[in-house]
Amino acid sequence: MSYIASFNKTKAILDEFGLSAQKKFGQNFLIDANIVNKIAQYACDLDTISVEIGPGIGSLSEFLALNSKKVYAHEIDQHLLPVLAKTLAAYDNIAIIEGDFLKVDFKKMPYFNDEIVVCANLPYYITTPILFKLIDSKLRIKKIVIMVQKEVGGRFKAQVGTKDYNALSVILQSRFDIKEVVKVPRHLFYPAPKVDSAVISFEKKEAPLVIDEELVKCAFQKRRKTLYNNLKEKYTQAVISHLFNSLDLKADVRAEALDVLTFCKMSEVIKDVI
Ligand code: SAM
């Protein structure tokens, strides 16, 4: 069988439809069936309801369809809809949903009540907003498996005290076990991007830590400021004093010096006073 994820097939499909990869939508298509198969097998099994963001011409979607019970794939680029109708015609377990994933109202989605796995080769510039949209949603997410720029992947797993440690790392690490599952060199995409990529898996923790996201975001608001000065923007003096006293925090401590568990304790304390 000849899969979509190959250089020749990708070129032939784009030529047939008179299309080229659109930079504005971050289009870099995967052209290696082995890698795509690995990603799909890692993400799902035959009982999985998969949600894909940006199916493109269907390279990853094809393997998600082969390895999942049902696939819902959100594509923003209207020109790709007739392409997907043709390339994925053989699979009856995939539904394409047209539009911008960042604007989706999940309550209206057919998978809203299902346990889902999110899998995507994401445009790099929307990785963070997509992750925030997912974690802020009420979706029942079992796992997120996404392709990101190699360095960006490191930030999600960043440890306390490092320059990459930020609000998103704290929030993600409180809820998910995070690991890099596959490295993907740039030449396995068409067109080849300027950097290598990595597939990162976020698996829901059995006992997620309860974290006040607003508190974490506020604590990291301005990196050059101390925790105290950042919190002052949102919380009263009384609340901040109670927080610092309860956790025995130093007056000049910065957010990047506090581990995930400390943010969890801070969230617990703040819950009782505001
Ligand atoms: N999944 C395909 C693959 O692996 O070859 C294509 C990946 S390409 C890096 C990113 C895809 O996401 C493109 O098809 C692009 O049009 C789509 N996309 C970009 N922004 C989007 C958005 N906000 N919502 C849904 N799809 C989007």
PDB file of C-alpha atoms and ligand atoms in Angstrom:
ATOM      1  CA  MET A   1       0.000   0.000   0.000  1.00  0.00           C
ATOM      2  CA  SER A   2       1.285   3.462  -0.768  1.00  0.00           C
ATOM      3  CA  TYR A   3       0.801   5.895   2.092  1.00  0.00           C
ATOM      4  CA  ILE A   4       0.281   9.654   1.820  1.00  0.00           C
ATOM      5  CA  ALA A   5       3.384  10.258   3.951  1.00  0.00           C
ATOM      6  CA  SER A   6       6.045  10.053   1.250  1.00  0.00           C
ATOM      7  CA  PHE A   7       7.798  12.734  -0.778  1.00  0.00           C
ATOM      8  CA  ASN A   8       6.487  11.474  -4.132  1.00  0.00           C
ATOM      9  CA  LYS A   9       2.885  11.102  -3.011  1.00  0.00           C
ATOM     10  CA  THR A  10       2.857  14.473  -1.230  1.00  0.00           C
ATOM     11  CA  LYS A  11       4.241  16.250  -4.304  1.00  0.00           C
ATOM     12  CA  ALA A  12       1.783  14.410  -6.572  1.00  0.00           C
ATOM     13  CA  ILE A  13      -1.226  15.329  -4.365  1.00  0.00           C
ATOM     14  CA  LEU A  14      -0.220  19.002  -4.157  1.00  0.00           C
ATOM     15  CA  ASP A  15       0.379  19.138  -7.933  1.00  0.00           C
ATOM     16  CA  GLU A  16      -2.914  17.421  -8.705  1.00  0.00           C
ATOM     17  CA  PHE A  17      -4.809  20.088  -6.733  1.00  0.00           C
ATOM     18  CA  GLY A  18      -2.561  22.953  -7.865  1.00  0.00           C
ATOM     19  CA  LEU A  19      -1.566  23.712  -4.255  1.00  0.00           C
ATOM     20  CA  SER A  20       1.645  24.487  -2.422  1.00  0.00           C
ATOM     21  CA  ALA A  21       2.458  24.456   1.299  1.00  0.00           C
ATOM     22  CA  GLN A  22       1.105  27.628   2.939  1.00  0.00           C
ATOM     23  CA  LYS A  23       3.549  29.315   5.297  1.00  0.00           C
ATOM     24  CA  LYS A  24       0.775  31.352   6.928  1.00  0.00           C
ATOM     25  CA  PHE A  25      -0.791  28.091   8.166  1.00  0.00           C
ATOM     26  CA  GLY A  26       2.553  26.574   9.202  1.00  0.00           C
ATOM     27  CA  GLN A  27       2.288  23.800   6.615  1.00  0.00           C
ATOM     28  CA  ASN A  28       5.191  21.330   6.688  1.00  0.00           C
ATOM     29  CA  PHE A  29       3.913  17.922   5.675  1.00  0.00           C
ATOM     30  CA  LEU A  30       5.343  14.712   7.091  1.00  0.00           C
ATOM     31  CA  ILE A  31       6.830  12.561   4.340  1.00  0.00           C
ATOM     32  CA  ASP A  32       8.004   9.499   6.262  1.00  0.00           C
ATOM     33  CA  ALA A  33       5.437   6.760   6.814  1.00  0.00           C
ATOM     34  CA  ASN A  34       7.545   4.986   9.469  1.00  0.00           C
ATOM     35  CA  ILE A  35       7.649   8.054  11.695  1.00  0.00           C
ATOM     36  CA  VAL A  36       3.965   8.795  11.173  1.00  0.00           C
ATOM     37  CA  ASN A  37       3.073   5.210  12.007  1.00  0.00           C
ATOM     38  CA  LYS A  38       5.189   5.410  15.184  1.00  0.00           C
ATOM     39  CA  ILE A  39       3.430   8.602  16.302  1.00  0.00           C
ATOM     40  CA  ALA A  40      -0.032   7.162  15.679  1.00  0.00           C
ATOM     41  CA  GLN A  41       0.799   3.871  17.407  1.00  0.00           C
ATOM     42  CA  TYR A  42       2.171   5.760  20.365  1.00  0.00           C
ATOM     43  CA  ALA A  43      -0.910   7.989  20.578  1.00  0.00           C
ATOM     44  CA  CYS A  44      -3.754   5.548  20.198  1.00  0.00           C
ATOM     45  CA  ASP A  45      -5.177   2.057  20.055  1.00  0.00           C
ATOM     46  CA  LEU A  46      -8.273   0.671  18.369  1.00  0.00           C
ATOM     47  CA  ASP A  47     -10.551   1.894  21.187  1.00  0.00           C
ATOM     48  CA  THR A  48      -9.288   5.469  21.016  1.00  0.00           C
ATOM     49  CA  ILE A  49     -11.283   8.507  19.947  1.00  0.00           C
ATOM     50  CA  SER A  50      -8.573  10.699  18.393  1.00  0.00           C
ATOM     51  CA  VAL A  51      -8.736  14.425  17.799  1.00  0.00           C
ATOM     52  CA  GLU A  52      -6.241  15.747  15.265  1.00  0.00           C
ATOM     53  CA  ILE A  53      -5.391  19.413  14.812  1.00  0.00           C
ATOM     54  CA  GLY A  54      -4.339  20.265  11.247  1.00  0.00           C
ATOM     55  CA  PRO A  55      -4.587  17.116   9.120  1.00  0.00           C
ATOM     56  CA  GLY A  56      -2.995  18.903   6.133  1.00  0.00           C
ATOM     57  CA  ILE A  57      -3.246  16.461   3.216  1.00  0.00           C
ATOM     58  CA  GLY A  58      -3.913  13.542   5.577  1.00  0.00           C
ATOM     59  CA  SER A  59      -0.448  12.050   6.262  1.00  0.00           C
ATOM     60  CA  LEU A  60      -0.903  11.563  10.001  1.00  0.00           C
ATOM     61  CA  SER A  61      -4.704  11.285   9.784  1.00  0.00           C
ATOM     62  CA  GLU A  62      -4.342   8.156   7.677  1.00  0.00           C
ATOM     63  CA  PHE A  63      -2.375   6.378  10.400  1.00  0.00           C
ATOM     64  CA  LEU A  64      -4.681   7.720  13.104  1.00  0.00           C
ATOM     65  CA  ALA A  65      -7.613   6.259  11.157  1.00  0.00           C
ATOM     66  CA  LEU A  66      -5.811   2.916  10.909  1.00  0.00           C
ATOM     67  CA  ASN A  67      -5.032   2.870  14.648  1.00  0.00           C
ATOM     68  CA  SER A  68      -8.107   4.495  16.271  1.00  0.00           C
ATOM     69  CA  LYS A  69     -11.794   3.781  16.610  1.00  0.00           C
ATOM     70  CA  LYS A  70     -12.735   7.256  15.363  1.00  0.00           C
ATOM     71  CA  VAL A  71     -10.809  10.359  14.292  1.00  0.00           C
ATOM     72  CA  TYR A  72     -12.030  13.974  14.316  1.00  0.00           C
ATOM     73  CA  ALA A  73      -9.624  16.215  12.414  1.00  0.00           C
ATOM     74  CA  HIS A  74      -9.807  20.038  12.524  1.00  0.00           C
ATOM     75  CA  GLU A  75      -8.398  21.833   9.456  1.00  0.00           C
ATOM     76  CA  ILE A  76      -8.313  25.610   9.011  1.00  0.00           C
ATOM     77  CA  ASP A  77      -7.263  25.710   5.327  1.00  0.00           C
ATOM     78  CA  GLN A  78     -10.369  25.421   3.138  1.00  0.00           C
ATOM     79  CA  HIS A  79      -8.278  24.529   0.098  1.00  0.00           C
ATOM     80  CA  LEU A  80      -7.310  21.272   1.775  1.00  0.00           C
ATOM     81  CA  LEU A  81     -10.883  20.054   2.267  1.00  0.00           C
ATOM     82  CA  PRO A  82     -11.300  18.581  -1.254  1.00  0.00           C
ATOM     83  CA  VAL A  83      -7.811  17.106  -0.925  1.00  0.00           C
ATOM     84  CA  LEU A  84      -8.706  15.343   2.327  1.00  0.00           C
ATOM     85  CA  ALA A  85     -12.006  14.128   0.863  1.00  0.00           C
ATOM     86  CA  LYS A  86      -9.981  12.328  -1.776  1.00  0.00           C
ATOM     87  CA  THR A  87      -6.881  11.166   0.138  1.00  0.00           C
ATOM     88  CA  LEU A  88      -8.897   9.792   3.075  1.00  0.00           C
ATOM     89  CA  ALA A  89     -11.846   8.448   1.052  1.00  0.00           C
ATOM     90  CA  ALA A  90     -10.941   4.856   1.969  1.00  0.00           C
ATOM     91  CA  TYR A  91     -11.405   5.492   5.720  1.00  0.00           C
ATOM     92  CA  ASP A  92     -14.939   5.611   7.083  1.00  0.00           C
ATOM     93  CA  ASN A  93     -13.903   6.406  10.668  1.00  0.00           C
ATOM     94  CA  ILE A  94     -12.597   9.926  10.079  1.00  0.00           C
ATOM     95  CA  ALA A  95     -14.568  13.167  10.164  1.00  0.00           C
ATOM     96  CA  ILE A  96     -13.041  16.436   9.006  1.00  0.00           C
ATOM     97  CA  ILE A  97     -14.139  19.537  10.906  1.00  0.00           C
ATOM     98  CA  GLU A  98     -13.526  22.761   9.019  1.00  0.00           C
ATOM     99  CA  GLY A  99     -12.217  25.840  10.825  1.00  0.00           C
ATOM    100  CA  ASP A 100      -9.762  27.315  13.284  1.00  0.00           C
ATOM    101  CA  PHE A 101      -9.170  24.967  16.222  1.00  0.00           C
ATOM    102  CA  LEU A 102      -8.455  27.969  18.450  1.00  0.00           C
ATOM    103  CA  LYS A 103     -12.045  29.148  17.938  1.00  0.00           C
ATOM    104  CA  VAL A 104     -13.766  25.814  18.477  1.00  0.00           C
ATOM    105  CA  ASP A 105     -16.554  25.631  21.028  1.00  0.00           C
ATOM    106  CA  PHE A 106     -15.843  22.178  22.468  1.00  0.00           C
ATOM    107  CA  LYS A 107     -19.340  21.853  23.925  1.00  0.00           C
ATOM    108  CA  LYS A 108     -20.623  21.620  20.352  1.00  0.00           C
ATOM    109  CA  MET A 109     -18.124  18.955  19.312  1.00  0.00           C
ATOM    110  CA  PRO A 110     -19.290  15.348  18.869  1.00  0.00           C
ATOM    111  CA  TYR A 111     -16.391  14.159  21.059  1.00  0.00           C
ATOM    112  CA  PHE A 112     -17.151  16.487  23.993  1.00  0.00           C
ATOM    113  CA  ASN A 113     -18.270  13.664  26.298  1.00  0.00           C
ATOM    114  CA  ASP A 114     -15.720  11.082  25.148  1.00  0.00           C
ATOM    115  CA  GLU A 115     -12.325  10.333  26.571  1.00  0.00           C
ATOM    116  CA  ILE A 116      -9.976  11.525  23.811  1.00  0.00           C
ATOM    117  CA  VAL A 117      -6.371  11.514  22.683  1.00  0.00           C
ATOM    118  CA  VAL A 118      -5.199  14.689  20.937  1.00  0.00           C
ATOM    119  CA  CYS A 119      -2.574  14.126  18.285  1.00  0.00           C
ATOM    120  CA  ALA A 120      -1.051  16.739  15.995  1.00  0.00           C
ATOM    121  CA  ASN A 121       1.863  17.921  13.966  1.00  0.00           C
ATOM    122  CA  LEU A 122       1.320  21.505  15.031  1.00  0.00           C
ATOM    123  CA  PRO A 123       2.242  24.766  13.370  1.00  0.00           C
ATOM    124  CA  TYR A 124       4.925  26.008  15.746  1.00  0.00           C
ATOM    125  CA  TYR A 125       3.468  29.452  16.343  1.00  0.00           C
ATOM    126  CA  ILE A 126       0.236  28.108  17.854  1.00  0.00           C
ATOM    127  CA  THR A 127       1.668  25.407  20.114  1.00  0.00           C
ATOM    128  CA  THR A 128       1.257  27.410  23.340  1.00  0.00           C
ATOM    129  CA  PRO A 129      -2.257  28.791  22.686  1.00  0.00           C
ATOM    130  CA  ILE A 130      -3.397  25.314  21.643  1.00  0.00           C
ATOM    131  CA  LEU A 131      -2.024  23.731  24.808  1.00  0.00           C
ATOM    132  CA  PHE A 132      -3.669  26.405  26.967  1.00  0.00           C
ATOM    133  CA  LYS A 133      -6.969  25.943  25.116  1.00  0.00           C
ATOM    134  CA  LEU A 134      -6.809  22.196  25.728  1.00  0.00           C
ATOM    135  CA  ILE A 135      -5.842  22.342  29.400  1.00  0.00           C
ATOM    136  CA  ASP A 136      -8.366  25.082  30.148  1.00  0.00           C
ATOM    137  CA  SER A 137     -11.149  23.068  28.504  1.00  0.00           C
ATOM    138  CA  LYS A 138     -13.528  20.615  30.096  1.00  0.00           C
ATOM    139  CA  LEU A 139     -12.478  17.936  27.611  1.00  0.00           C
ATOM    140  CA  ARG A 140     -11.667  14.461  28.967  1.00  0.00           C
ATOM    141  CA  ILE A 141      -8.107  14.291  27.676  1.00  0.00           C
ATOM    142  CA  LYS A 142      -6.238  11.058  28.295  1.00  0.00           C
ATOM    143  CA  LYS A 143      -3.145  11.979  26.342  1.00  0.00           C
ATOM    144  CA  ILE A 144      -1.785  14.710  24.092  1.00  0.00           C
ATOM    145  CA  VAL A 145       0.835  13.667  21.544  1.00  0.00           C
ATOM    146  CA  ILE A 146       2.208  16.596  19.580  1.00  0.00           C
ATOM    147  CA  MET A 147       5.082  17.370  17.285  1.00  0.00           C
ATOM    148  CA  VAL A 148       6.887  20.563  18.242  1.00  0.00           C
ATOM    149  CA  GLN A 149      10.234  22.264  17.576  1.00  0.00           C
ATOM    150  CA  LYS A 150      12.894  20.357  19.493  1.00  0.00           C
ATOM    151  CA  GLU A 151      13.772  23.256  21.809  1.00  0.00           C
ATOM    152  CA  VAL A 152      10.124  23.988  22.556  1.00  0.00           C
ATOM    153  CA  GLY A 153       9.670  20.390  23.705  1.00  0.00           C
ATOM    154  CA  GLY A 154      12.403  20.937  26.299  1.00  0.00           C
ATOM    155  CA  ARG A 155      10.505  23.854  27.815  1.00  0.00           C
ATOM    156  CA  PHE A 156       7.484  21.758  28.761  1.00  0.00           C
ATOM    157  CA  LYS A 157       9.681  19.447  30.820  1.00  0.00           C
ATOM    158  CA  ALA A 158      11.892  22.280  32.175  1.00  0.00           C
ATOM    159  CA  GLN A 159      12.862  21.883  35.800  1.00  0.00           C
ATOM    160  CA  VAL A 160      12.671  24.483  38.555  1.00  0.00           C
ATOM    161  CA  GLY A 161      15.507  27.033  38.514  1.00  0.00           C
ATOM    162  CA  THR A 162      16.225  26.721  34.777  1.00  0.00           C
ATOM    163  CA  LYS A 163      15.672  29.530  32.275  1.00  0.00           C
ATOM    164  CA  ASP A 164      13.013  27.559  30.412  1.00  0.00           C
ATOM    165  CA  TYR A 165      10.883  26.939  33.521  1.00  0.00           C
ATOM    166  CA  ASN A 166       7.696  29.007  33.193  1.00  0.00           C
ATOM    167  CA  ALA A 167       3.963  29.103  33.917  1.00  0.00           C
ATOM    168  CA  LEU A 168       3.166  26.618  31.161  1.00  0.00           C
ATOM    169  CA  SER A 169       5.769  24.113  32.451  1.00  0.00           C
ATOM    170  CA  VAL A 170       4.317  24.325  35.974  1.00  0.00           C
ATOM    171  CA  ILE A 171       0.714  23.929  34.801  1.00  0.00           C
ATOM    172  CA  LEU A 172       1.518  21.072  32.400  1.00  0.00           C
ATOM    173  CA  GLN A 173       3.728  19.203  34.877  1.00  0.00           C
ATOM    174  CA  SER A 174       1.020  19.428  37.544  1.00  0.00           C
ATOM    175  CA  ARG A 175      -1.374  17.493  35.308  1.00  0.00           C
ATOM    176  CA  PHE A 176       0.657  15.353  32.949  1.00  0.00           C
ATOM    177  CA  ASP A 177       3.636  13.024  32.853  1.00  0.00           C
ATOM    178  CA  ILE A 178       5.670  14.505  30.016  1.00  0.00           C
ATOM    179  CA  LYS A 179       8.209  12.762  27.828  1.00  0.00           C
ATOM    180  CA  GLU A 180       9.845  13.052  24.438  1.00  0.00           C
ATOM    181  CA  VAL A 181       8.915   9.978  22.419  1.00  0.00           C
ATOM    182  CA  VAL A 182      10.417  10.452  18.950  1.00  0.00           C
ATOM    183  CA  LYS A 183      12.960  12.839  17.455  1.00  0.00           C
ATOM    184  CA  VAL A 184      12.076  13.926  13.925  1.00  0.00           C
ATOM    185  CA  PRO A 185      14.825  15.437  11.769  1.00  0.00           C
ATOM    186  CA  ARG A 186      13.866  18.330   9.496  1.00  0.00           C
ATOM    187  CA  HIS A 187      14.370  16.395   6.245  1.00  0.00           C
ATOM    188  CA  LEU A 188      11.333  14.234   7.023  1.00  0.00           C
ATOM    189  CA  PHE A 189       9.044  17.171   6.221  1.00  0.00           C
ATOM    190  CA  TYR A 190       8.067  18.824   2.955  1.00  0.00           C
ATOM    191  CA  PRO A 191       9.019  21.603   2.767  1.00  0.00           C
ATOM    192  CA  ALA A 192      11.849  21.076   5.286  1.00  0.00           C
ATOM    193  CA  PRO A 193      11.677  23.559   8.177  1.00  0.00           C
ATOM    194  CA  LYS A 194      14.814  25.289   9.524  1.00  0.00           C
ATOM    195  CA  VAL A 195      14.866  23.238  12.733  1.00  0.00           C
ATOM    196  CA  ASP A 196      14.469  19.643  13.895  1.00  0.00           C
ATOM    197  CA  SER A 197      11.353  18.527  15.749  1.00  0.00           C
ATOM    198  CA  ALA A 198      10.374  16.166  18.524  1.00  0.00           C
ATOM    199  CA  VAL A 199       7.175  14.383  19.411  1.00  0.00           C
ATOM    200  CA  ILE A 200       6.167  15.053  23.004  1.00  0.00           C
ATOM    201  CA  SER A 201       3.663  12.985  24.918  1.00  0.00           C
ATOM    202  CA  PHE A 202       1.597  14.404  27.791  1.00  0.00           C
ATOM    203  CA  GLU A 203      -0.077  11.581  29.645  1.00  0.00           C
ATOM    204  CA  LYS A 204      -2.681  12.516  32.249  1.00  0.00           C
ATOM    205  CA  LYS A 205      -1.399  11.855  35.780  1.00  0.00           C
ATOM    206  CA  GLU A 206      -3.401   9.364  37.799  1.00  0.00           C
ATOM    207  CA  ALA A 207      -3.646  11.948  40.561  1.00  0.00           C
ATOM    208  CA  PRO A 208      -3.236  15.384  38.945  1.00  0.00           C
ATOM    209  CA  LEU A 209      -2.091  18.156  41.329  1.00  0.00           C
ATOM    210  CA  VAL A 210      -4.574  20.947  41.878  1.00  0.00           C
ATOM    211  CA  ILE A 211      -3.041  24.209  40.734  1.00  0.00           C
ATOM    212  CA  ASP A 212      -4.565  27.685  40.529  1.00  0.00           C
ATOM    213  CA  GLU A 213      -3.642  28.604  36.952  1.00  0.00           C
ATOM    214  CA  GLU A 214      -4.287  32.311  37.401  1.00  0.00           C
ATOM    215  CA  LEU A 215      -1.948  32.374  40.386  1.00  0.00           C
ATOM    216  CA  VAL A 216       0.801  30.591  38.428  1.00  0.00           C
ATOM    217  CA  LYS A 217       0.414  32.872  35.393  1.00  0.00           C
ATOM    218  CA  CYS A 218       0.487  35.940  37.656  1.00  0.00           C
ATOM    219  CA  ALA A 219       3.577  34.675  39.528  1.00  0.00           C
ATOM    220  CA  PHE A 220       5.520  34.417  36.241  1.00  0.00           C
ATOM    221  CA  GLN A 221       3.994  37.549  34.667  1.00  0.00           C
ATOM    222  CA  LYS A 222       7.248  39.531  34.520  1.00  0.00           C
ATOM    223  CA  ARG A 223      10.383  37.440  34.840  1.00  0.00           C
ATOM    224  CA  ARG A 224      12.585  40.262  36.082  1.00  0.00           C
ATOM    225  CA  LYS A 225      10.190  40.937  38.982  1.00  0.00           C
ATOM    226  CA  THR A 226      10.079  39.116  42.315  1.00  0.00           C
ATOM    227  CA  LEU A 227       7.123  36.882  43.147  1.00  0.00           C
ATOM    228  CA  TYR A 228       5.875  39.557  45.559  1.00  0.00           C
ATOM    229  CA  ASN A 229       5.887  42.294  42.930  1.00  0.00           C
ATOM    230  CA  ASN A 230       4.150  40.110  40.362  1.00  0.00           C
ATOM    231  CA  LEU A 231       1.437  39.008  42.803  1.00  0.00           C
ATOM    232  CA  LYS A 232       0.844  42.645  43.842  1.00  0.00           C
ATOM    233  CA  GLU A 233      -0.727  43.216  40.408  1.00  0.00           C
ATOM    234  CA  LYS A 234      -3.618  40.887  41.225  1.00  0.00           C
ATOM    235  CA  TYR A 235      -3.824  40.138  44.948  1.00  0.00           C
ATOM    236  CA  THR A 236      -4.260  42.293  48.059  1.00  0.00           C
ATOM    237  CA  GLN A 237      -1.452  42.892  50.525  1.00  0.00           C
ATOM    238  CA  ALA A 238      -3.302  40.781  53.127  1.00  0.00           C
ATOM    239  CA  VAL A 239      -3.571  37.783  50.776  1.00  0.00           C
ATOM    240  CA  ILE A 240       0.090  38.013  49.750  1.00  0.00           C
ATOM    241  CA  SER A 241       1.289  38.319  53.369  1.00  0.00           C
ATOM    242  CA  HIS A 242      -0.785  35.293  54.355  1.00  0.00           C
ATOM    243  CA  LEU A 243       0.701  33.341  51.438  1.00  0.00           C
ATOM    244  CA  PHE A 244       4.303  34.277  52.246  1.00  0.00           C
ATOM    245  CA  ASN A 245       3.845  33.542  55.971  1.00  0.00           C
ATOM    246  CA  SER A 246       2.046  30.225  55.477  1.00  0.00           C
ATOM    247  CA  LEU A 247       4.700  28.905  53.111  1.00  0.00           C
ATOM    248  CA  ASP A 248       7.626  30.625  54.787  1.00  0.00           C
ATOM    249  CA  LEU A 249       8.650  32.238  51.495  1.00  0.00           C
ATOM    250  CA  LYS A 250      11.579  34.661  51.333  1.00  0.00           C
ATOM    251  CA  ALA A 251      10.561  38.245  50.554  1.00  0.00           C
ATOM    252  CA  ASP A 252      12.701  38.405  47.401  1.00  0.00           C
ATOM    253  CA  VAL A 253      11.939  34.941  46.010  1.00  0.00           C
ATOM    254  CA  ARG A 254      11.194  34.638  42.273  1.00  0.00           C
ATOM    255  CA  ALA A 255       8.627  32.320  40.712  1.00  0.00           C
ATOM    256  CA  GLU A 256      11.256  30.292  38.842  1.00  0.00           C
ATOM    257  CA  ALA A 257      12.757  29.182  42.197  1.00  0.00           C
ATOM    258  CA  LEU A 258       9.509  27.484  43.290  1.00  0.00           C
ATOM    259  CA  ASP A 259       8.777  23.892  42.323  1.00  0.00           C
ATOM    260  CA  VAL A 260       5.439  22.512  41.143  1.00  0.00           C
ATOM    261  CA  LEU A 261       4.565  21.191  44.597  1.00  0.00           C
ATOM    262  CA  THR A 262       5.081  24.643  46.143  1.00  0.00           C
ATOM    263  CA  PHE A 263       2.700  26.136  43.568  1.00  0.00           C
ATOM    264  CA  CYS A 264       0.256  23.429  44.537  1.00  0.00           C
ATOM    265  CA  LYS A 265       0.545  24.416  48.233  1.00  0.00           C
ATOM    266  CA  MET A 266       0.244  28.115  47.330  1.00  0.00           C
ATOM    267  CA  SER A 267      -2.940  27.336  45.393  1.00  0.00           C
ATOM    268  CA  GLU A 268      -4.340  25.505  48.398  1.00  0.00           C
ATOM    269  CA  VAL A 269      -3.603  28.444  50.738  1.00  0.00           C
ATOM    270  CA  ILE A 270      -4.976  31.054  48.362  1.00  0.00           C
ATOM    271  CA  LYS A 271      -8.169  29.087  47.838  1.00  0.00           C
ATOM    272  CA  ASP A 272      -8.999  29.572  51.522  1.00  0.00           C
ATOM    273  CA  VAL A 273      -8.389  33.309  51.631  1.00  0.00           C
ATOM    274  CA  ILE A 274      -9.928  34.726  48.459  1.00  0.00           C
TER     275      ILE A 274
HETATM  276  N1  SAM B   1      -0.794  16.794   9.866  1.00  0.00           N
HETATM  277  C1  SAM B   1      -0.150  17.125   8.616  1.00  0.00           C
HETATM  278  C2  SAM B   1       1.179  16.423   8.532  1.00  0.00           C
HETATM  279  O1  SAM B   1       1.665  15.977   9.584  1.00  0.00           O
HETATM  280  O2  SAM B   1       1.732  16.325   7.441  1.00  0.00           O
HETATM  281  C3  SAM B   1       0.031  18.640   8.431  1.00  0.00           C
HETATM  282  C4  SAM B   1       0.824  19.319   9.519  1.00  0.00           C
HETATM  283  S1  SAM B   1       1.174  21.030   9.189  1.00  0.00           S
HETATM  284  C5  SAM B   1       2.615  21.251  10.204  1.00  0.00           C
HETATM  285  C6  SAM B   1      -0.017  21.922  10.170  1.00  0.00           C
HETATM  286  C7  SAM B   1      -1.469  21.833   9.709  1.00  0.00           C
HETATM  287  O3  SAM B   1      -2.295  22.570  10.627  1.00  0.00           O
HETATM  288  C8  SAM B   1      -1.745  22.421   8.352  1.00  0.00           C
HETATM  289  O4  SAM B   1      -2.586  21.565   7.620  1.00  0.00           O
HETATM  290  C9  SAM B   1      -2.467  23.749   8.645  1.00  0.00           C
HETATM  291  O5  SAM B   1      -3.302  24.178   7.601  1.00  0.00           O
HETATM  292  C10 SAM B   1      -3.221  23.375   9.897  1.00  0.00           C
HETATM  293  N2  SAM B   1      -3.570  24.502  10.793  1.00  0.00           N
HETATM  294  C11 SAM B   1      -2.837  25.627  11.022  1.00  0.00           C
HETATM  295  N3  SAM B   1      -3.444  26.410  11.928  1.00  0.00           N
HETATM  296  C12 SAM B   1      -4.603  25.755  12.289  1.00  0.00           C
HETATM  297  C13 SAM B   1      -5.668  26.064  13.179  1.00  0.00           C
HETATM  298  N4  SAM B   1      -5.664  27.183  13.897  1.00  0.00           N
HETATM  299  N5  SAM B   1      -6.694  25.181  13.281  1.00  0.00           N
HETATM  300  C14 SAM B   1      -6.701  24.033  12.554  1.00  0.00           C
HETATM  301  N6  SAM B   1      -5.711  23.705  11.693  1.00  0.00           N
HETATM  302  C15 SAM B   1      -4.683  24.541  11.559  1.00  0.00           C
END
